[in-house]
Amino acid sequence: MQKEIIQEVQVKKLNTTNHHPVQINKKQAEIRLVNSTISEQDKPAPENTMVAQAKPNKEQIVAGRAPRSKKIIPYTTYQETESVKKTKKEPNWIVGLGMATDFSNSKKLGLAFEAVVGYALNPKITIMLGAGYRESSAFKNNDGQTLSATDEKQLESATVRLSGVEIPLGLRYNVNQRLYAKVGVSAFATIKQRGELTYVSTVSHTQSIVDPNGEVYDKTFTSEERSVVDIEDQPQNKEKYKSFINISFGYKYPFLKNRTITLEPFFKLPMQSSKIENVKFSSAGLRLGIDF
C-alpha cells in the first residue's frame, strides 16, 4: 500500500510540472512575434529614464501647435542705453548762435557773428537759414603784372575791407550723430567799404655835375615814388552786394540738456570778383557755435 501511494504522488508531481507544455511554447512564440513588430518610436522608455513634455496653453491648443522653448537673454545696461538712443527723437527745429574767424590772403583778420534757424526735413537733412554781421578783407599784389596804369603811375597792390550783413542759406547733411557736412550760398550787403590802393610812379630829374677837370654836364636820375589812395574817397568803386558759395564740415558735441556745441571749418568762394581791380574775396575760417 505504501508503494502505491508513493507512486501516485510522483505521478501527480510530474503532471503539475509538465502541464500543457505545447501551449506554453506557443504563447512565448506569439509574444516574441508581437515584440518584433513594434516600431522603435513606439517602444516604451526604459524604467530608469524620464520623459518631459511641455503642457500646451489654451491658445496653442486652439492653434494646434506645440509650445516652443523661449531663449532667455540676459538684459544689460548697455542694451538699455542703446534702446534709449534709438528711441530718442531729435527736435525738428534748431536755433543756434555762432562766431567765426575769417582768414584770407590779407593780413587783416575777419570776424563774423550770426544767428541761425534750422528745420529737419528728415533725420539726415536739415535746412538752415541765418543772418549776421561779417567783416572780411582781401589783398592783391602786382606780382610783376600791371594791375592798372596811367601815363604817370601804375597800381602796385590793392587792399579791400568790407563789413556788412550776410544772410546764408544752406543744407546740412548728418553723416552720423556727431559729424555733418554743409553746403549753401549767402548774400552779402555792404555797409562799409574801406581799403587802400598803392600806386607806383617813376620820377626822373636832372642834376648838373662838375667833373675834376672843371667841366659841367647834366645827369638824369630816376626814382620810384609810392602813393596811397583811400578807397573811401572813390564812391564809384563801392560794391553794394556780393554773393558767396559756402562749404563746411562740422563736429557736434552734446553739452548739457538739449544743447550742442559745434566746431565747423568752412570755405567761402566768391561768385564774382570785386570791381576794384578784380580782387577776389576767397577765404577760409573756423566757426564755433551752440545749438539749442
mmCIF file of C-alpha atoms in Angstrom, residues 109-227:
data_model
loop_
_atom_site.group_PDB
_atom_site.id
_atom_site.type_symbol
_atom_site.label_atom_id
_atom_site.label_comp_id
_atom_site.label_asym_id
_atom_site.label_seq_id
_atom_site.Cartn_x
_atom_site.Cartn_y
_atom_site.Cartn_z
ATOM 1 C CA LEU A 109 41.674 139.037 -39.592
ATOM 2 C CA GLY A 110 37.943 138.983 -40.258
ATOM 3 C CA LEU A 111 35.182 138.251 -37.762
ATOM 4 C CA ALA A 112 31.575 137.147 -38.095
ATOM 5 C CA PHE A 113 28.593 136.811 -35.738
ATOM 6 C CA GLU A 114 25.370 135.124 -36.731
ATOM 7 C CA ALA A 115 22.118 133.560 -35.579
ATOM 8 C CA VAL A 116 20.679 130.562 -37.413
ATOM 9 C CA VAL A 117 17.376 128.704 -37.544
ATOM 10 C CA GLY A 118 17.105 125.188 -38.905
ATOM 11 C CA TYR A 119 14.345 122.721 -39.683
ATOM 12 C CA ALA A 120 14.992 118.975 -40.002
ATOM 13 C CA LEU A 121 13.369 117.623 -43.155
ATOM 14 C CA ASN A 122 14.364 114.114 -42.048
ATOM 15 C CA PRO A 123 16.949 112.633 -39.652
ATOM 16 C CA LYS A 124 19.700 113.210 -42.235
ATOM 17 C CA ILE A 125 18.938 116.576 -43.913
ATOM 18 C CA THR A 126 18.348 119.938 -42.220
ATOM 19 C CA ILE A 127 17.704 123.243 -43.981
ATOM 20 C CA MET A 128 19.495 126.197 -42.340
ATOM 21 C CA LEU A 129 18.787 129.937 -42.625
ATOM 22 C CA GLY A 130 20.755 132.622 -40.817
ATOM 23 C CA ALA A 131 21.596 136.296 -40.556
ATOM 24 C CA GLY A 132 24.589 138.063 -39.104
ATOM 25 C CA TYR A 133 27.327 140.651 -39.271
ATOM 26 C CA ARG A 134 30.593 139.963 -41.059
ATOM 27 C CA GLU A 135 33.915 141.662 -41.682
ATOM 28 C CA SER A 136 36.196 140.415 -44.422
ATOM 29 C CA SER A 137 39.239 141.615 -46.317
ATOM 30 C CA ALA A 138 41.213 140.731 -49.437
ATOM 31 C CA PHE A 139 44.587 141.649 -50.886
ATOM 32 C CA LYS A 140 46.022 141.564 -54.404
ATOM 33 C CA ASN A 141 49.626 142.202 -55.308
ATOM 34 C CA ASN A 142 51.103 143.210 -58.641
ATOM 35 C CA ASP A 143 53.472 140.198 -58.870
ATOM 36 C CA GLY A 144 55.231 141.711 -61.881
ATOM 37 C CA GLN A 145 51.983 142.442 -63.730
ATOM 38 C CA THR A 146 50.401 145.829 -64.118
ATOM 39 C CA LEU A 147 47.062 145.972 -62.365
ATOM 40 C CA SER A 148 46.132 149.339 -63.819
ATOM 41 C CA ALA A 149 48.316 152.096 -65.152
ATOM 42 C CA THR A 150 48.145 155.639 -66.384
ATOM 43 C CA ASP A 151 50.710 157.862 -68.019
ATOM 44 C CA GLU A 152 52.051 158.855 -64.643
ATOM 45 C CA LYS A 153 51.585 155.846 -62.319
ATOM 46 C CA GLN A 154 50.644 152.187 -62.083
ATOM 47 C CA LEU A 155 48.862 150.209 -59.362
ATOM 48 C CA GLU A 156 51.171 148.064 -57.275
ATOM 49 C CA SER A 157 48.711 146.469 -54.794
ATOM 50 C CA ALA A 158 45.130 146.679 -53.609
ATOM 51 C CA THR A 159 43.670 146.003 -50.166
ATOM 52 C CA VAL A 160 39.908 145.944 -49.672
ATOM 53 C CA ARG A 161 37.994 145.541 -46.416
ATOM 54 C CA LEU A 162 34.246 145.023 -46.319
ATOM 55 C CA SER A 163 31.764 144.968 -43.460
ATOM 56 C CA GLY A 164 28.073 144.301 -43.764
ATOM 57 C CA VAL A 165 25.120 141.974 -43.257
ATOM 58 C CA GLU A 166 25.263 138.397 -44.538
ATOM 59 C CA ILE A 167 22.311 136.026 -44.997
ATOM 60 C CA PRO A 168 23.376 132.390 -45.505
ATOM 61 C CA LEU A 169 21.110 129.601 -46.750
ATOM 62 C CA GLY A 170 22.283 126.005 -46.762
ATOM 63 C CA LEU A 171 21.600 122.308 -46.344
ATOM 64 C CA ARG A 172 23.241 120.272 -43.607
ATOM 65 C CA TYR A 173 23.710 116.531 -44.060
ATOM 66 C CA ASN A 174 24.215 114.496 -40.887
ATOM 67 C CA VAL A 175 26.750 111.757 -41.573
ATOM 68 C CA ASN A 176 26.171 110.314 -38.082
ATOM 69 C CA GLN A 177 25.314 111.555 -34.592
ATOM 70 C CA ARG A 178 28.481 113.699 -34.437
ATOM 71 C CA LEU A 179 29.720 114.528 -37.962
ATOM 72 C CA TYR A 180 27.964 116.581 -40.624
ATOM 73 C CA ALA A 181 28.626 118.407 -43.905
ATOM 74 C CA LYS A 182 27.028 121.636 -45.099
ATOM 75 C CA VAL A 183 26.788 123.399 -48.448
ATOM 76 C CA GLY A 184 24.946 126.562 -49.412
ATOM 77 C CA VAL A 185 25.041 130.136 -50.659
ATOM 78 C CA SER A 186 24.991 133.524 -48.960
ATOM 79 C CA ALA A 187 24.118 137.088 -49.911
ATOM 80 C CA PHE A 188 26.233 139.935 -48.565
ATOM 81 C CA ALA A 189 25.077 143.548 -48.338
ATOM 82 C CA THR A 190 27.909 146.039 -47.883
ATOM 83 C CA ILE A 191 27.546 148.581 -45.107
ATOM 84 C CA LYS A 192 31.054 149.988 -45.148
ATOM 85 C CA GLN A 193 33.926 149.619 -47.590
ATOM 86 C CA ARG A 194 37.493 150.539 -46.799
ATOM 87 C CA GLY A 195 40.875 149.892 -48.305
ATOM 88 C CA GLU A 196 43.948 151.286 -49.934
ATOM 89 C CA LEU A 197 45.279 151.382 -53.440
ATOM 90 C CA THR A 198 49.048 151.659 -53.635
ATOM 91 C CA TYR A 199 50.406 153.289 -56.793
ATOM 92 C CA VAL A 200 53.973 153.411 -58.017
ATOM 93 C CA SER A 201 55.202 156.201 -60.236
ATOM 94 C CA THR A 202 58.578 156.696 -61.866
ATOM 95 C CA VAL A 203 60.087 160.142 -61.409
ATOM 96 C CA SER A 204 63.109 161.406 -63.284
ATOM 97 C CA HIS A 205 65.104 164.530 -62.566
ATOM 98 C CA THR A 206 68.259 166.100 -63.982
ATOM 99 C CA GLN A 207 71.203 167.245 -61.938
ATOM 100 C CA SER A 208 74.291 169.203 -63.014
ATOM 101 C CA ILE A 209 77.595 167.656 -62.079
ATOM 102 C CA VAL A 210 81.115 169.217 -62.275
ATOM 103 C CA ASP A 211 83.932 166.827 -63.013
ATOM 104 C CA PRO A 212 87.526 167.203 -61.683
ATOM 105 C CA ASN A 213 88.556 168.979 -64.895
ATOM 106 C CA GLY A 214 86.019 171.693 -64.223
ATOM 107 C CA GLU A 215 83.639 170.656 -66.932
ATOM 108 C CA VAL A 216 79.918 170.762 -66.183
ATOM 109 C CA TYR A 217 77.471 168.146 -67.533
ATOM 110 C CA ASP A 218 73.896 167.073 -66.764
ATOM 111 C CA LYS A 219 72.993 163.610 -65.425
ATOM 112 C CA THR A 220 69.466 162.202 -65.277
ATOM 113 C CA PHE A 221 68.328 160.183 -62.272
ATOM 114 C CA THR A 222 65.173 158.065 -61.977
ATOM 115 C CA SER A 223 63.383 157.029 -58.787
ATOM 116 C CA GLU A 224 60.122 155.383 -57.762
ATOM 117 C CA GLU A 225 57.551 157.128 -55.674
ATOM 118 C CA ARG A 226 54.638 155.383 -53.978
ATOM 119 C CA SER A 227 51.317 156.965 -53.230
#
